[in-house]
Amino acid sequence: MTQDATGVSAPASVSALPARLRRIGWAPTVGLLAGAVYCLIPVVWVLIAATKSTAQLFSTFTLFPGSGLLSNLHDLSAYRNGEFWTWMLNSAFYAGVGALLSAAVSGISGYALAKYRFAGRNAIFNTLLAGVLMPPVVLAIPQYLLMAKAGLADSYWSVLLPSILSPYGIYLARIYAAGSIPDSLLEASRIDGASEWRTFRSVALPMMAPGLVTVFLFQFVAIWNNFLLPFIMLGDDSKFPVTVGLFTLLKQGAQAPSAYTLVVTGSLISVLPLIVLFLSLQRYWRLDLLSGAVKS
Amino acid sequence: MLSMHRRIAIGLTAAGVATSLLAGCSSSGSTSSAGASAQATASGPVKLTYWSWAPNMDQVVALWNKSHPNIQVTVEKQASGDDLLTKVITAAKAGGAPDLVQAEYQALPTLVSNNVLADISKQDGSASSKFAAGIWKQVTLGSNAVYAIPQDSGPLMFFYRKDLFAKYGLTVPTTWDQFAADAAKLQKEDSTKKLTTFSSNDAGLFAGLAQQAGASWWTSSGDTWKVAINDAATQKVAGFWGNLVKNGSIDNQPMYTPAWNKALNDGTQLAWVSAVWAPGVLSGSAPATKGKWAMAALPQWTAGANVTGSWGGSSTAVTNNSKHQDAAAQFALWLNTDPTAVAALVKDASDYPAASDAQSGGALATAPDFFSNQPDFYTTAAKIAATTAPAAWGPNVNVAYSAFKDAFGKAAQNKSDFGAALNTMDQTTLADMQKQGFKVAG
């Protein structure tokens, strides 16, 4: 989706340039187009494959749409009395609540790290940087063992709690707060008698909003697509997110065929909320460009 | 899948780091186990959880719940495969494993050596008479203990396109020599067609073929193991398939891919060495070919012999974490031996039952829909199942299987020496056992 965002804004900025600079650079254009095709082909494949019935899926031409979309949707909804929609709701819950809390925690922590000087600030920040470099999959099993000790394994909390603390989100919020909130504005607020909390809420937070939207989106996508953490944490299939749920459809043991059509259709549906989310939150990203121009 | 194991391995080594990072989140709590079993009280019914991947298992279990109000079982559907094995072992270490797990036969030694499974010989030991000796041996690991009740089995058979075999004048092979001759003849008739493929993704099939040839990959005496993956029998099997791949008379691409489905669907591949559950897979992968297939016994190494191997098959095991092992053992026995239960397993979960009585009549009286042209499908299958050679699994089959994927994947792609790949597989497995601290002879 990020490619789409830049793809949309690129022509606008090109047309603003003087005519002599508007010559098309063929090499980069062809390179970018090739990149776009490379990224979009799998999406197109999923889109077309979801319209094919079981009989058509592997026997008809790959890019030729089939006639099974409605029956696929029906079968998917009928699978174990609508288990798929339970998974979708679970994913929405994990990703929505997790990303919201994560954005809140990142906002407060990033602001504090950027605007206050206190003992151990650099130590905390460096630890966070180390956390950014560590892939979250590495933590899944230790986190499971901890959750099991706390009696929280196989609960909604076991997936939600580890998603809230995102070192990358805090890092991003810190950078964003440092760059977009002038110290003079905070001083003015304090001189006017606002408490620290009020200063953060009414002055700093609105200025950080575009950054926090970014953190929210990043976390939402990360949690939505997360596989290993919920796979390890959850045993009860009615708590599965859609990623783990579809995996059980794909691997039903040797004696049962993989439910390819259901998995493909399910994958398509599971991508839709992400697309909607990006399109609807895109305008906050444009705001990002303007808010960078505050003079201090 | 391999990458996931690597990640999990990395995850375990990083445990120390993570503990310090997350110290704030952990609370000092009593050790508890997830799953309903822990919450069962003396007054209410016993509640059991069961991890299974078989489709519609919840419907089979509903029959039990109806007739056993005091022991209520909840099915939590999982994805099959080595990843589930990792998940079960991790959960067991944290005390959170379910009461019952579905486990493939080759996974049992791994689960037993990780202390996951309970010995249910006291409760279910008398069930041995209901299963073929070769199958029962897989759940006892040759000891006096019983670690699981056999659920389904997968005797190997030969599946071929009857119409295309007639078209190209191929004979249904009864020996592997004839099989190779068929592959070569087909190449002469139509070079775009292949008899079958050698799949480096499916170690289970290779293990079954080696089993047929008389291989015994792991043996143990006392607490000492012996690894013999590159024994003479397996070398014979590897050499045979290696030659077919090398001279191009069969394909070298993996099975269970969209490309493979397509090849089965449009008749580019004419045959499939597979197990009794093949009709289910074919109906999903190659629906266009319904009614065009036939099943025969697996080709033999010596003419007139009558041996087959097995591919897949699983059992129902009770875990050490379970607080209600008696109830769980009772359920496991019912699920796999009670006529009503087994009939439901066959019908709803598409299992080929391990229990000898259940392999004829009942739900298996009529041929699978996809093979309606072969009415005696299950009668023939039961005869073949009775010739299954015993399997011998060790505590690190998953390592051997992933070594197979790596080594044979390369060899099949480069059409190079399968014997060398087999040695690599043997050495990797042996080294892993030594590293894990098993006593290994030779």
PDB file of N, CA and C in Angstrom, chain B residues 36-81:
ATOM      1  N   ALA B  36      -9.469 -26.376  29.577  1.00  0.00           N
ATOM      2  CA  ALA B  36     -10.582 -26.520  30.498  1.00  0.00           C
ATOM      3  C   ALA B  36     -10.295 -27.515  31.610  1.00  0.00           C
ATOM      4  N   SER B  37      -9.337 -28.445  31.367  1.00  0.00           N
ATOM      5  CA  SER B  37      -9.154 -29.534  32.311  1.00  0.00           C
ATOM      6  C   SER B  37      -8.887 -29.033  33.719  1.00  0.00           C
ATOM      7  N   ALA B  38      -8.140 -27.926  33.824  1.00  0.00           N
ATOM      8  CA  ALA B  38      -7.751 -27.456  35.136  1.00  0.00           C
ATOM      9  C   ALA B  38      -8.951 -26.973  35.937  1.00  0.00           C
ATOM     10  N   GLN B  39      -9.997 -26.521  35.191  1.00  0.00           N
ATOM     11  CA  GLN B  39     -11.111 -25.937  35.900  1.00  0.00           C
ATOM     12  C   GLN B  39     -12.157 -26.965  36.356  1.00  0.00           C
ATOM     13  N   ALA B  40     -11.978 -28.208  35.954  1.00  0.00           N
ATOM     14  CA  ALA B  40     -12.989 -29.196  36.309  1.00  0.00           C
ATOM     15  C   ALA B  40     -13.078 -29.341  37.823  1.00  0.00           C
ATOM     16  N   THR B  41     -14.262 -29.396  38.304  1.00  0.00           N
ATOM     17  CA  THR B  41     -14.438 -29.549  39.733  1.00  0.00           C
ATOM     18  C   THR B  41     -14.939 -30.946  40.027  1.00  0.00           C
ATOM     19  N   ALA B  42     -14.932 -31.278  41.305  1.00  0.00           N
ATOM     20  CA  ALA B  42     -15.337 -32.624  41.692  1.00  0.00           C
ATOM     21  C   ALA B  42     -16.812 -32.855  41.381  1.00  0.00           C
ATOM     22  N   SER B  43     -17.607 -31.800  41.447  1.00  0.00           N
ATOM     23  CA  SER B  43     -19.040 -31.992  41.289  1.00  0.00           C
ATOM     24  C   SER B  43     -19.472 -32.040  39.829  1.00  0.00           C
ATOM     25  N   GLY B  44     -18.916 -31.158  39.004  1.00  0.00           N
ATOM     26  CA  GLY B  44     -19.345 -31.074  37.610  1.00  0.00           C
ATOM     27  C   GLY B  44     -18.753 -32.188  36.783  1.00  0.00           C
ATOM     28  N   PRO B  45     -19.087 -32.246  35.482  1.00  0.00           N
ATOM     29  CA  PRO B  45     -18.501 -33.258  34.617  1.00  0.00           C
ATOM     30  C   PRO B  45     -17.015 -32.981  34.387  1.00  0.00           C
ATOM     31  N   VAL B  46     -16.264 -34.035  34.097  1.00  0.00           N
ATOM     32  CA  VAL B  46     -14.857 -33.873  33.752  1.00  0.00           C
ATOM     33  C   VAL B  46     -14.783 -33.230  32.373  1.00  0.00           C
ATOM     34  N   LYS B  47     -13.949 -32.208  32.245  1.00  0.00           N
ATOM     35  CA  LYS B  47     -13.828 -31.547  30.946  1.00  0.00           C
ATOM     36  C   LYS B  47     -12.466 -31.835  30.354  1.00  0.00           C
ATOM     37  N   LEU B  48     -12.463 -32.307  29.116  1.00  0.00           N
ATOM     38  CA  LEU B  48     -11.210 -32.635  28.442  1.00  0.00           C
ATOM     39  C   LEU B  48     -11.088 -31.801  27.172  1.00  0.00           C
ATOM     40  N   THR B  49      -9.852 -31.408  26.842  1.00  0.00           N
ATOM     41  CA  THR B  49      -9.631 -30.763  25.552  1.00  0.00           C
ATOM     42  C   THR B  49      -8.811 -31.693  24.670  1.00  0.00           C
ATOM     43  N   TYR B  50      -9.062 -31.628  23.384  1.00  0.00           N
ATOM     44  CA  TYR B  50      -8.462 -32.555  22.434  1.00  0.00           C
ATOM     45  C   TYR B  50      -8.005 -31.763  21.216  1.00  0.00           C
ATOM     46  N   TRP B  51      -6.702 -31.763  20.971  1.00  0.00           N
ATOM     47  CA  TRP B  51      -6.147 -31.091  19.783  1.00  0.00           C
ATOM     48  C   TRP B  51      -6.124 -32.090  18.633  1.00  0.00           C
ATOM     49  N   SER B  52      -6.858 -31.755  17.582  1.00  0.00           N
ATOM     50  CA  SER B  52      -6.912 -32.636  16.427  1.00  0.00           C
ATOM     51  C   SER B  52      -6.969 -31.798  15.165  1.00  0.00           C
ATOM     52  N   TRP B  53      -6.509 -32.370  14.055  1.00  0.00           N
ATOM     53  CA  TRP B  53      -6.568 -31.627  12.803  1.00  0.00           C
ATOM     54  C   TRP B  53      -7.578 -32.237  11.837  1.00  0.00           C
ATOM     55  N   ALA B  54      -8.120 -33.400  12.182  1.00  0.00           N
ATOM     56  CA  ALA B  54      -9.015 -34.079  11.241  1.00  0.00           C
ATOM     57  C   ALA B  54     -10.282 -33.249  11.024  1.00  0.00           C
ATOM     58  N   PRO B  55     -10.700 -33.116   9.767  1.00  0.00           N
ATOM     59  CA  PRO B  55     -11.915 -32.353   9.507  1.00  0.00           C
ATOM     60  C   PRO B  55     -13.117 -33.014  10.183  1.00  0.00           C
ATOM     61  N   ASN B  56     -14.012 -32.212  10.690  1.00  0.00           N
ATOM     62  CA  ASN B  56     -15.267 -32.684  11.305  1.00  0.00           C
ATOM     63  C   ASN B  56     -15.066 -33.532  12.554  1.00  0.00           C
ATOM     64  N   MET B  57     -13.896 -33.470  13.153  1.00  0.00           N
ATOM     65  CA  MET B  57     -13.692 -34.244  14.378  1.00  0.00           C
ATOM     66  C   MET B  57     -14.685 -33.816  15.456  1.00  0.00           C
ATOM     67  N   ASP B  58     -15.082 -32.530  15.440  1.00  0.00           N
ATOM     68  CA  ASP B  58     -16.032 -32.082  16.457  1.00  0.00           C
ATOM     69  C   ASP B  58     -17.363 -32.823  16.357  1.00  0.00           C
ATOM     70  N   GLN B  59     -17.729 -33.206  15.121  1.00  0.00           N
ATOM     71  CA  GLN B  59     -18.987 -33.946  14.968  1.00  0.00           C
ATOM     72  C   GLN B  59     -18.889 -35.353  15.530  1.00  0.00           C
ATOM     73  N   VAL B  60     -17.705 -35.979  15.361  1.00  0.00           N
ATOM     74  CA  VAL B  60     -17.499 -37.319  15.903  1.00  0.00           C
ATOM     75  C   VAL B  60     -17.541 -37.254  17.431  1.00  0.00           C
ATOM     76  N   VAL B  61     -16.876 -36.234  17.977  1.00  0.00           N
ATOM     77  CA  VAL B  61     -16.797 -36.105  19.432  1.00  0.00           C
ATOM     78  C   VAL B  61     -18.171 -35.771  20.027  1.00  0.00           C
ATOM     79  N   ALA B  62     -19.007 -35.104  19.233  1.00  0.00           N
ATOM     80  CA  ALA B  62     -20.361 -34.783  19.720  1.00  0.00           C
ATOM     81  C   ALA B  62     -21.116 -36.057  20.086  1.00  0.00           C
ATOM     82  N   LEU B  63     -20.843 -37.165  19.363  1.00  0.00           N
ATOM     83  CA  LEU B  63     -21.483 -38.436  19.678  1.00  0.00           C
ATOM     84  C   LEU B  63     -21.101 -38.904  21.079  1.00  0.00           C
ATOM     85  N   TRP B  64     -19.816 -38.772  21.388  1.00  0.00           N
ATOM     86  CA  TRP B  64     -19.325 -39.152  22.718  1.00  0.00           C
ATOM     87  C   TRP B  64     -19.962 -38.274  23.792  1.00  0.00           C
ATOM     88  N   ASN B  65     -19.961 -36.965  23.573  1.00  0.00           N
ATOM     89  CA  ASN B  65     -20.487 -36.046  24.575  1.00  0.00           C
ATOM     90  C   ASN B  65     -21.950 -36.337  24.876  1.00  0.00           C
ATOM     91  N   LYS B  66     -22.675 -36.789  23.849  1.00  0.00           N
ATOM     92  CA  LYS B  66     -24.086 -37.093  24.029  1.00  0.00           C
ATOM     93  C   LYS B  66     -24.268 -38.314  24.936  1.00  0.00           C
ATOM     94  N   SER B  67     -23.411 -39.325  24.725  1.00  0.00           N
ATOM     95  CA  SER B  67     -23.606 -40.570  25.476  1.00  0.00           C
ATOM     96  C   SER B  67     -22.788 -40.599  26.770  1.00  0.00           C
ATOM     97  N   HIS B  68     -21.896 -39.641  26.991  1.00  0.00           N
ATOM     98  CA  HIS B  68     -21.082 -39.617  28.206  1.00  0.00           C
ATOM     99  C   HIS B  68     -21.199 -38.268  28.901  1.00  0.00           C
ATOM    100  N   PRO B  69     -22.316 -38.015  29.568  1.00  0.00           N
ATOM    101  CA  PRO B  69     -22.514 -36.691  30.165  1.00  0.00           C
ATOM    102  C   PRO B  69     -21.465 -36.329  31.222  1.00  0.00           C
ATOM    103  N   ASN B  70     -20.806 -37.324  31.797  1.00  0.00           N
ATOM    104  CA  ASN B  70     -19.847 -37.019  32.867  1.00  0.00           C
ATOM    105  C   ASN B  70     -18.445 -36.703  32.356  1.00  0.00           C
ATOM    106  N   ILE B  71     -18.179 -36.995  31.089  1.00  0.00           N
ATOM    107  CA  ILE B  71     -16.869 -36.659  30.513  1.00  0.00           C
ATOM    108  C   ILE B  71     -17.127 -35.885  29.230  1.00  0.00           C
ATOM    109  N   GLN B  72     -16.932 -34.597  29.276  1.00  0.00           N
ATOM    110  CA  GLN B  72     -17.212 -33.758  28.117  1.00  0.00           C
ATOM    111  C   GLN B  72     -15.903 -33.374  27.426  1.00  0.00           C
ATOM    112  N   VAL B  73     -15.828 -33.660  26.131  1.00  0.00           N
ATOM    113  CA  VAL B  73     -14.600 -33.408  25.380  1.00  0.00           C
ATOM    114  C   VAL B  73     -14.817 -32.240  24.418  1.00  0.00           C
ATOM    115  N   THR B  74     -13.874 -31.296  24.410  1.00  0.00           N
ATOM    116  CA  THR B  74     -13.915 -30.184  23.462  1.00  0.00           C
ATOM    117  C   THR B  74     -12.796 -30.357  22.450  1.00  0.00           C
ATOM    118  N   VAL B  75     -13.143 -30.302  21.189  1.00  0.00           N
ATOM    119  CA  VAL B  75     -12.124 -30.392  20.142  1.00  0.00           C
ATOM    120  C   VAL B  75     -11.608 -28.996  19.834  1.00  0.00           C
ATOM    121  N   GLU B  76     -10.298 -28.826  19.856  1.00  0.00           N
ATOM    122  CA  GLU B  76      -9.701 -27.566  19.413  1.00  0.00           C
ATOM    123  C   GLU B  76      -8.922 -27.890  18.142  1.00  0.00           C
ATOM    124  N   LYS B  77      -9.447 -27.435  17.015  1.00  0.00           N
ATOM    125  CA  LYS B  77      -8.892 -27.849  15.735  1.00  0.00           C
ATOM    126  C   LYS B  77      -7.561 -27.162  15.460  1.00  0.00           C
ATOM    127  N   GLN B  78      -6.551 -27.939  15.131  1.00  0.00           N
ATOM    128  CA  GLN B  78      -5.204 -27.428  14.884  1.00  0.00           C
ATOM    129  C   GLN B  78      -4.788 -27.728  13.449  1.00  0.00           C
ATOM    130  N   ALA B  79      -3.703 -27.090  13.025  1.00  0.00           N
ATOM    131  CA  ALA B  79      -3.126 -27.405  11.721  1.00  0.00           C
ATOM    132  C   ALA B  79      -2.136 -28.547  11.903  1.00  0.00           C
ATOM    133  N   SER B  80      -2.197 -29.547  11.022  1.00  0.00           N
ATOM    134  CA  SER B  80      -1.324 -30.706  11.176  1.00  0.00           C
ATOM    135  C   SER B  80       0.112 -30.365  10.810  1.00  0.00           C
ATOM    136  N   GLY B  81       1.021 -31.267  11.140  1.00  0.00           N
ATOM    137  CA  GLY B  81       2.397 -31.090  10.680  1.00  0.00           C
ATOM    138  C   GLY B  81       3.400 -30.932  11.815  1.00  0.00           C
TER     139      GLY B  81
END
